mmCIF file of C-alpha atoms in Angstrom:
data_model
loop_
_atom_site.group_PDB
_atom_site.id
_atom_site.type_symbol
_atom_site.label_atom_id
_atom_site.label_comp_id
_atom_site.label_asym_id
_atom_site.label_seq_id
_atom_site.Cartn_x
_atom_site.Cartn_y
_atom_site.Cartn_z
ATOM 1 C CA MET E 952 74.800 75.397 -56.920
ATOM 2 C CA ARG E 953 71.208 74.319 -56.236
ATOM 3 C CA ALA E 954 69.923 75.130 -52.747
ATOM 4 C CA PRO E 955 69.305 72.067 -50.570
ATOM 5 C CA ARG E 956 65.739 70.846 -50.520
ATOM 6 C CA PRO E 957 63.763 70.845 -47.295
ATOM 7 C CA GLU E 958 63.599 67.644 -45.308
ATOM 8 C CA ARG E 959 60.137 66.089 -45.209
ATOM 9 C CA SER E 960 58.757 63.783 -42.567
ATOM 10 C CA TYR E 961 55.730 62.713 -40.545
ATOM 11 C CA ALA E 962 54.997 63.183 -36.874
ATOM 12 C CA ALA E 963 52.792 60.654 -35.106
ATOM 13 C CA THR E 964 50.132 62.254 -32.914
ATOM 14 C CA ALA E 965 47.068 60.994 -31.069
ATOM 15 C CA ASP E 966 44.933 62.259 -33.965
ATOM 16 C CA GLY E 967 47.014 60.730 -36.748
ATOM 17 C CA LEU E 968 50.069 61.492 -38.846
ATOM 18 C CA ILE E 969 50.999 65.098 -39.562
ATOM 19 C CA HIS E 970 53.232 65.771 -42.545
ATOM 20 C CA TYR E 971 55.745 68.611 -42.500
ATOM 21 C CA ALA E 972 58.803 69.974 -44.276
ATOM 22 C CA GLU E 973 61.646 71.829 -42.627
ATOM 23 C CA GLN E 974 64.847 73.651 -43.452
ATOM 24 C CA GLY E 975 67.544 75.377 -41.391
ATOM 25 C CA ARG E 976 68.497 75.536 -37.751
ATOM 26 C CA GLY E 977 67.882 77.869 -34.863
ATOM 27 C CA ALA E 978 64.744 79.178 -33.209
ATOM 28 C CA PRO E 979 61.702 77.352 -34.672
ATOM 29 C CA VAL E 980 59.285 79.139 -36.999
ATOM 30 C CA LEU E 981 56.145 77.200 -37.923
ATOM 31 C CA LEU E 982 54.350 78.123 -41.160
ATOM 32 C CA LEU E 983 50.607 77.510 -41.619
ATOM 33 C CA HIS E 984 49.064 77.535 -45.112
ATOM 34 C CA GLN E 985 45.809 78.823 -46.562
ATOM 35 C CA THR E 986 42.859 76.652 -47.652
ATOM 36 C CA PRO E 987 43.091 74.351 -49.628
ATOM 37 C CA ARG E 988 46.874 74.444 -49.918
ATOM 38 C CA SER E 989 49.629 72.415 -48.260
ATOM 39 C CA TRP E 990 53.200 72.978 -47.111
ATOM 40 C CA ASP E 991 53.965 73.547 -50.815
ATOM 41 C CA GLU E 992 52.647 77.095 -50.452
ATOM 42 C CA TYR E 993 55.883 77.830 -48.570
ATOM 43 C CA ARG E 994 58.189 75.795 -50.822
ATOM 44 C CA ASP E 995 60.212 78.843 -51.826
ATOM 45 C CA VAL E 996 59.924 80.600 -48.461
ATOM 46 C CA LEU E 997 61.492 77.749 -46.464
ATOM 47 C CA PRO E 998 65.075 78.164 -47.711
ATOM 48 C CA LEU E 999 64.923 81.933 -47.183
ATOM 49 C CA LEU E 1000 63.742 81.672 -43.575
ATOM 50 C CA GLY E 1001 65.901 78.585 -43.078
ATOM 51 C CA ALA E 1002 69.012 80.672 -43.596
ATOM 52 C CA ARG E 1003 68.526 82.048 -40.062
ATOM 53 C CA TYR E 1004 65.837 79.942 -38.385
ATOM 54 C CA ARG E 1005 64.503 76.413 -38.208
ATOM 55 C CA ALA E 1006 61.639 76.910 -40.663
ATOM 56 C CA ILE E 1007 58.895 74.272 -40.578
ATOM 57 C CA ALA E 1008 55.891 74.180 -42.931
ATOM 58 C CA MET E 1009 53.183 71.719 -41.921
ATOM 59 C CA ASP E 1010 50.188 70.296 -43.711
ATOM 60 C CA THR E 1011 47.166 71.270 -41.629
ATOM 61 C CA PRO E 1012 45.278 68.109 -40.566
ATOM 62 C CA GLY E 1013 43.086 67.051 -43.475
ATOM 63 C CA PHE E 1014 45.188 68.858 -46.106
ATOM 64 C CA GLY E 1015 48.250 67.832 -48.077
ATOM 65 C CA ALA E 1016 49.609 64.542 -46.766
ATOM 66 C CA SER E 1017 48.352 64.894 -43.174
ATOM 67 C CA ASP E 1018 45.642 62.611 -41.840
ATOM 68 C CA PRO E 1019 42.200 64.221 -41.566
ATOM 69 C CA PRO E 1020 40.989 65.153 -38.099
ATOM 70 C CA SER E 1021 38.122 63.214 -36.608
ATOM 71 C CA GLY E 1022 34.789 64.978 -36.287
ATOM 72 C CA GLN E 1023 33.869 68.416 -37.566
ATOM 73 C CA TRP E 1024 36.610 70.516 -39.101
ATOM 74 C CA SER E 1025 37.068 73.796 -37.270
ATOM 75 C CA ILE E 1026 39.727 76.373 -36.493
ATOM 76 C CA GLU E 1027 39.918 74.921 -32.988
ATOM 77 C CA THR E 1028 40.499 71.418 -34.417
ATOM 78 C CA PHE E 1029 43.217 72.675 -36.741
ATOM 79 C CA ALA E 1030 44.864 74.525 -33.825
ATOM 80 C CA SER E 1031 44.922 71.280 -31.838
ATOM 81 C CA GLY E 1032 46.826 69.724 -34.734
ATOM 82 C CA VAL E 1033 49.391 72.532 -34.635
ATOM 83 C CA LEU E 1034 49.987 72.025 -30.924
ATOM 84 C CA ALA E 1035 50.140 68.251 -31.428
ATOM 85 C CA LEU E 1036 52.913 68.711 -33.992
ATOM 86 C CA CYS E 1037 54.774 71.059 -31.632
ATOM 87 C CA ASP E 1038 54.537 68.433 -28.893
ATOM 88 C CA ALA E 1039 55.737 65.683 -31.237
ATOM 89 C CA LEU E 1040 58.743 67.765 -32.331
ATOM 90 C CA GLY E 1041 59.554 68.934 -28.802
ATOM 91 C CA LEU E 1042 58.885 72.577 -29.614
ATOM 92 C CA ASP E 1043 58.069 74.224 -26.293
ATOM 93 C CA ARG E 1044 57.985 77.707 -27.811
ATOM 94 C CA VAL E 1045 57.616 78.631 -31.479
ATOM 95 C CA ALA E 1046 57.034 81.606 -33.761
ATOM 96 C CA LEU E 1047 53.908 81.182 -35.896
ATOM 97 C CA VAL E 1048 53.447 82.470 -39.440
ATOM 98 C CA GLY E 1049 49.975 81.999 -40.887
ATOM 99 C CA HIS E 1050 48.627 82.929 -44.317
ATOM 100 C CA HIS E 1051 44.857 83.445 -44.760
ATOM 101 C CA THR E 1052 43.234 80.361 -43.104
ATOM 102 C CA GLY E 1053 46.615 79.546 -41.567
ATOM 103 C CA GLY E 1054 46.656 82.951 -39.910
ATOM 104 C CA VAL E 1055 43.276 82.346 -38.311
ATOM 105 C CA VAL E 1056 44.564 79.010 -37.020
ATOM 106 C CA ALA E 1057 47.704 80.728 -35.726
ATOM 107 C CA THR E 1058 45.539 83.265 -33.891
ATOM 108 C CA GLU E 1059 43.696 80.478 -32.086
ATOM 109 C CA VAL E 1060 46.959 78.735 -31.144
ATOM 110 C CA ALA E 1061 48.350 82.006 -29.769
ATOM 111 C CA ALA E 1062 45.131 82.600 -27.816
ATOM 112 C CA ARG E 1063 44.949 79.058 -26.445
ATOM 113 C CA ALA E 1064 48.614 78.641 -25.559
ATOM 114 C CA PRO E 1065 50.134 82.140 -25.195
ATOM 115 C CA GLY E 1066 53.172 80.831 -23.350
ATOM 116 C CA ARG E 1067 54.150 78.675 -26.313
ATOM 117 C CA VAL E 1068 54.057 81.355 -29.026
ATOM 118 C CA SER E 1069 57.101 83.620 -29.193
ATOM 119 C CA ALA E 1070 55.899 85.715 -32.141
ATOM 120 C CA LEU E 1071 52.896 85.858 -34.453
ATOM 121 C CA VAL E 1072 52.831 86.818 -38.135
ATOM 122 C CA LEU E 1073 49.378 87.125 -39.709
ATOM 123 C CA SER E 1074 49.462 87.379 -43.497
ATOM 124 C CA GLY E 1075 46.332 88.228 -45.457
ATOM 125 C CA VAL E 1076 44.141 87.396 -42.478
ATOM 126 C CA PRO E 1077 40.525 88.584 -42.297
ATOM 127 C CA TYR E 1078 39.125 89.928 -39.046
ATOM 128 C CA VAL E 1079 36.246 87.544 -38.429
ATOM 129 C CA ASP E 1080 33.529 89.047 -36.242
ATOM 130 C CA ALA E 1081 29.721 88.854 -36.298
ATOM 131 C CA GLU E 1082 29.478 91.517 -39.011
ATOM 132 C CA ARG E 1083 31.874 89.692 -41.310
ATOM 133 C CA ARG E 1084 30.259 86.321 -40.632
ATOM 134 C CA ALA E 1085 26.891 87.725 -41.680
ATOM 135 C CA LYS E 1086 28.396 89.306 -44.802
ATOM 136 C CA VAL E 1087 30.252 86.156 -45.848
ATOM 137 C CA ALA E 1088 27.209 83.965 -45.290
ATOM 138 C CA ALA E 1089 25.592 85.577 -48.323
ATOM 139 C CA ARG E 1090 28.608 85.089 -50.605
ATOM 140 C CA PRO E 1091 29.032 82.140 -52.977
ATOM 141 C CA PRO E 1092 31.588 79.457 -52.022
ATOM 142 C CA ILE E 1093 35.239 80.172 -52.797
ATOM 143 C CA ASP E 1094 36.511 76.785 -54.013
ATOM 144 C CA ASP E 1095 33.524 74.429 -53.901
ATOM 145 C CA VAL E 1096 32.812 72.482 -57.104
ATOM 146 C CA VAL E 1097 30.605 69.502 -57.966
ATOM 147 C CA PRO E 1098 32.596 66.617 -59.497
ATOM 148 C CA ARG E 1099 31.318 65.873 -63.016
ATOM 149 C CA PRO E 1100 31.980 62.915 -65.357
ATOM 150 C CA ASP E 1101 33.370 65.192 -68.072
ATOM 151 C CA GLY E 1102 35.958 66.695 -65.723
ATOM 152 C CA SER E 1103 34.583 70.229 -66.066
ATOM 153 C CA HIS E 1104 34.905 70.641 -62.294
ATOM 154 C CA LEU E 1105 38.678 70.841 -62.823
ATOM 155 C CA ARG E 1106 38.169 73.995 -64.876
ATOM 156 C CA GLY E 1107 35.848 75.187 -62.116
ATOM 157 C CA LEU E 1108 38.627 74.940 -59.536
ATOM 158 C CA TRP E 1109 40.854 77.012 -61.819
ATOM 159 C CA ASP E 1110 38.230 79.621 -62.637
ATOM 160 C CA ASN E 1111 37.190 80.055 -58.984
ATOM 161 C CA ARG E 1112 40.665 81.349 -58.138
ATOM 162 C CA ARG E 1113 41.814 82.837 -61.429
ATOM 163 C CA SER E 1114 40.975 86.450 -60.545
ATOM 164 C CA TYR E 1115 43.137 86.260 -57.403
ATOM 165 C CA TYR E 1116 46.265 85.069 -59.247
ATOM 166 C CA PRO E 1117 48.605 86.907 -61.635
ATOM 167 C CA ASP E 1118 47.939 86.187 -65.318
ATOM 168 C CA ASP E 1119 51.603 85.491 -66.022
ATOM 169 C CA ARG E 1120 51.956 82.785 -63.336
ATOM 170 C CA PRO E 1121 49.735 79.823 -64.286
ATOM 171 C CA ASP E 1122 52.193 77.632 -62.399
ATOM 172 C CA LEU E 1123 50.859 79.059 -59.126
ATOM 173 C CA LEU E 1124 47.305 78.113 -60.021
ATOM 174 C CA ASN E 1125 48.522 74.652 -61.057
ATOM 175 C CA ARG E 1126 49.909 74.174 -57.563
ATOM 176 C CA LEU E 1127 46.681 75.331 -55.922
ATOM 177 C CA VAL E 1128 44.506 73.062 -58.092
ATOM 178 C CA ARG E 1129 46.747 70.099 -57.302
ATOM 179 C CA ASP E 1130 46.313 70.702 -53.571
ATOM 180 C CA ALA E 1131 42.566 71.279 -54.004
ATOM 181 C CA LEU E 1132 42.134 67.957 -55.803
ATOM 182 C CA ASN E 1133 43.741 66.218 -52.846
ATOM 183 C CA VAL E 1134 40.876 67.403 -50.629
ATOM 184 C CA LEU E 1135 38.159 67.781 -53.268
ATOM 185 C CA ASP E 1136 35.328 66.328 -51.191
ATOM 186 C CA ARG E 1137 35.993 68.857 -48.401
ATOM 187 C CA VAL E 1138 37.621 71.677 -50.346
ATOM 188 C CA GLU E 1139 35.381 74.367 -48.859
ATOM 189 C CA GLU E 1140 35.561 73.262 -45.211
ATOM 190 C CA GLY E 1141 38.588 75.349 -44.338
ATOM 191 C CA HIS E 1142 36.749 78.462 -45.499
ATOM 192 C CA ARG E 1143 33.656 77.441 -43.564
ATOM 193 C CA ALA E 1144 35.789 76.946 -40.462
ATOM 194 C CA VAL E 1145 37.168 80.484 -40.792
ATOM 195 C CA ASN E 1146 33.694 81.962 -41.170
ATOM 196 C CA ALA E 1147 32.431 80.096 -38.100
ATOM 197 C CA TYR E 1148 35.322 81.198 -35.873
ATOM 198 C CA ALA E 1149 34.550 83.770 -33.175
ATOM 199 C CA MET E 1150 37.800 85.659 -33.544
ATOM 200 C CA GLU E 1151 36.464 88.656 -31.645
ATOM 201 C CA ASP E 1152 36.220 86.480 -28.511
ATOM 202 C CA ARG E 1153 39.709 85.011 -28.840
ATOM 203 C CA ILE E 1154 42.083 87.603 -30.243
ATOM 204 C CA GLY E 1155 42.233 89.512 -26.953
ATOM 205 C CA LEU E 1156 43.974 86.497 -25.393
ATOM 206 C CA VAL E 1157 46.978 86.796 -27.734
ATOM 207 C CA ARG E 1158 50.113 87.959 -25.910
ATOM 208 C CA ALA E 1159 52.835 87.421 -28.519
ATOM 209 C CA PRO E 1160 54.362 90.340 -30.445
ATOM 210 C CA ALA E 1161 52.570 90.449 -33.774
ATOM 211 C CA LEU E 1162 53.060 91.497 -37.377
ATOM 212 C CA VAL E 1163 49.991 92.031 -39.576
ATOM 213 C CA MET E 1164 50.947 91.992 -43.235
ATOM 214 C CA CYS E 1165 49.104 91.682 -46.524
ATOM 215 C CA GLY E 1166 49.644 91.862 -50.252
ATOM 216 C CA GLU E 1167 48.573 95.260 -51.566
ATOM 217 C CA LEU E 1168 46.449 93.533 -54.251
ATOM 218 C CA ASP E 1169 44.693 91.252 -51.760
ATOM 219 C CA ASP E 1170 41.232 92.816 -51.870
ATOM 220 C CA PHE E 1171 39.859 89.912 -49.846
ATOM 221 C CA SER E 1172 41.819 90.646 -46.643
ATOM 222 C CA ARG E 1173 43.528 94.011 -47.046
ATOM 223 C CA PRO E 1174 40.468 95.965 -45.840
ATOM 224 C CA ASP E 1175 40.719 94.134 -42.495
ATOM 225 C CA MET E 1176 44.356 94.989 -41.767
ATOM 226 C CA ALA E 1177 43.598 97.977 -39.555
ATOM 227 C CA ALA E 1178 40.886 96.195 -37.560
ATOM 228 C CA LEU E 1179 43.151 93.224 -36.986
ATOM 229 C CA ALA E 1180 46.152 95.317 -35.924
ATOM 230 C CA GLU E 1181 43.981 97.440 -33.640
ATOM 231 C CA ARG E 1182 43.074 94.345 -31.641
ATOM 232 C CA LEU E 1183 46.714 93.298 -31.243
ATOM 233 C CA PRO E 1184 48.244 96.117 -29.168
ATOM 234 C CA GLY E 1185 51.639 97.165 -30.467
ATOM 235 C CA ALA E 1186 51.317 95.125 -33.656
ATOM 236 C CA ALA E 1187 53.516 96.079 -36.593
ATOM 237 C CA THR E 1188 51.992 96.287 -40.077
ATOM 238 C CA GLU E 1189 53.475 95.840 -43.520
ATOM 239 C CA LEU E 1190 52.032 95.931 -47.041
ATOM 240 C CA LEU E 1191 53.734 93.767 -49.677
ATOM 241 C CA PRO E 1192 53.799 95.617 -53.025
ATOM 242 C CA GLY E 1193 52.760 94.056 -56.317
ATOM 243 C CA THR E 1194 51.214 90.881 -54.933
ATOM 244 C CA GLY E 1195 47.896 89.692 -53.581
ATOM 245 C CA VAL E 1196 46.250 86.554 -52.188
ATOM 246 C CA PRO E 1197 49.092 84.204 -53.268
ATOM 247 C CA SER E 1198 51.837 86.394 -51.795
ATOM 248 C CA ALA E 1199 53.667 83.524 -50.072
ATOM 249 C CA ASP E 1200 54.333 81.631 -53.299
ATOM 250 C CA HIS E 1201 54.046 84.535 -55.767
ATOM 251 C CA ARG E 1202 56.636 86.730 -54.038
ATOM 252 C CA PRO E 1203 58.456 84.510 -51.535
ATOM 253 C CA ASP E 1204 61.307 87.028 -51.478
ATOM 254 C CA LEU E 1205 59.083 89.858 -50.200
ATOM 255 C CA PHE E 1206 57.174 87.530 -47.888
ATOM 256 C CA ALA E 1207 60.287 86.054 -46.286
ATOM 257 C CA ALA E 1208 62.047 89.421 -46.014
ATOM 258 C CA ALA E 1209 59.107 90.919 -44.087
ATOM 259 C CA VAL E 1210 58.966 87.920 -41.748
ATOM 260 C CA LEU E 1211 62.722 88.001 -41.163
ATOM 261 C CA ARG E 1212 62.771 91.725 -40.383
ATOM 262 C CA PHE E 1213 60.084 91.194 -37.768
ATOM 263 C CA LEU E 1214 61.500 88.019 -36.220
ATOM 264 C CA ASP E 1215 65.018 89.434 -36.060
ATOM 265 C CA ARG E 1216 63.601 92.344 -34.098
ATOM 266 C CA VAL E 1217 61.391 90.481 -31.596
ATOM 267 C CA LEU E 1218 63.119 87.147 -31.010
#
């Protein structure tokens, strides 16, 4: 028998419509995706978490089917969208699970509204301080491409991420490129927002129990695991074997199992 599909809907907020998908009942767990993905990153995680919790995967404002935020895109702006969705859904207290950019957004939400975050899971999240900001400033863009009449920019989107994805799973890259095309004119802004965020000034305000996890093949964020956990007193850590940057959709079984073990312990 096929598992039921998640329910999808929109929440009206002061800053526009926010699209989300949800599955299951119980304590709410809100999932935040990486740049330039959408709720689809958690398509196969939702039913696994939904077996024990009310699992909700939102499209960050500006991504997926959510309205773009007004003004400059920033981690703080994205965090406001998360809290706006929580208000619209009547979620006074929620566990947050964030992957890459989503984890940076989750950190800001937990710092800004500590009383509303029951638990925090940071997956593949870089520790963004002045040293990292300076280092990243010299790197080429991650996803940015220039649209061209011959469509070669589509291959550019694929090639920019190819080294981070397993060779035997082109379907995962298809899903990323589809989401990237939806936000092509601003595809790099989520990354820029991460690199502009003063995490070192905010992470000390987090009070929720935390899990820092990462795919063992995620060379982008794995080196920061220890620094991140060190700044979250009492944080648990977990390495997911055989997966990397796309751990949430590449190995949803490992991803969901790690989240469930942690949430079952702290909630």
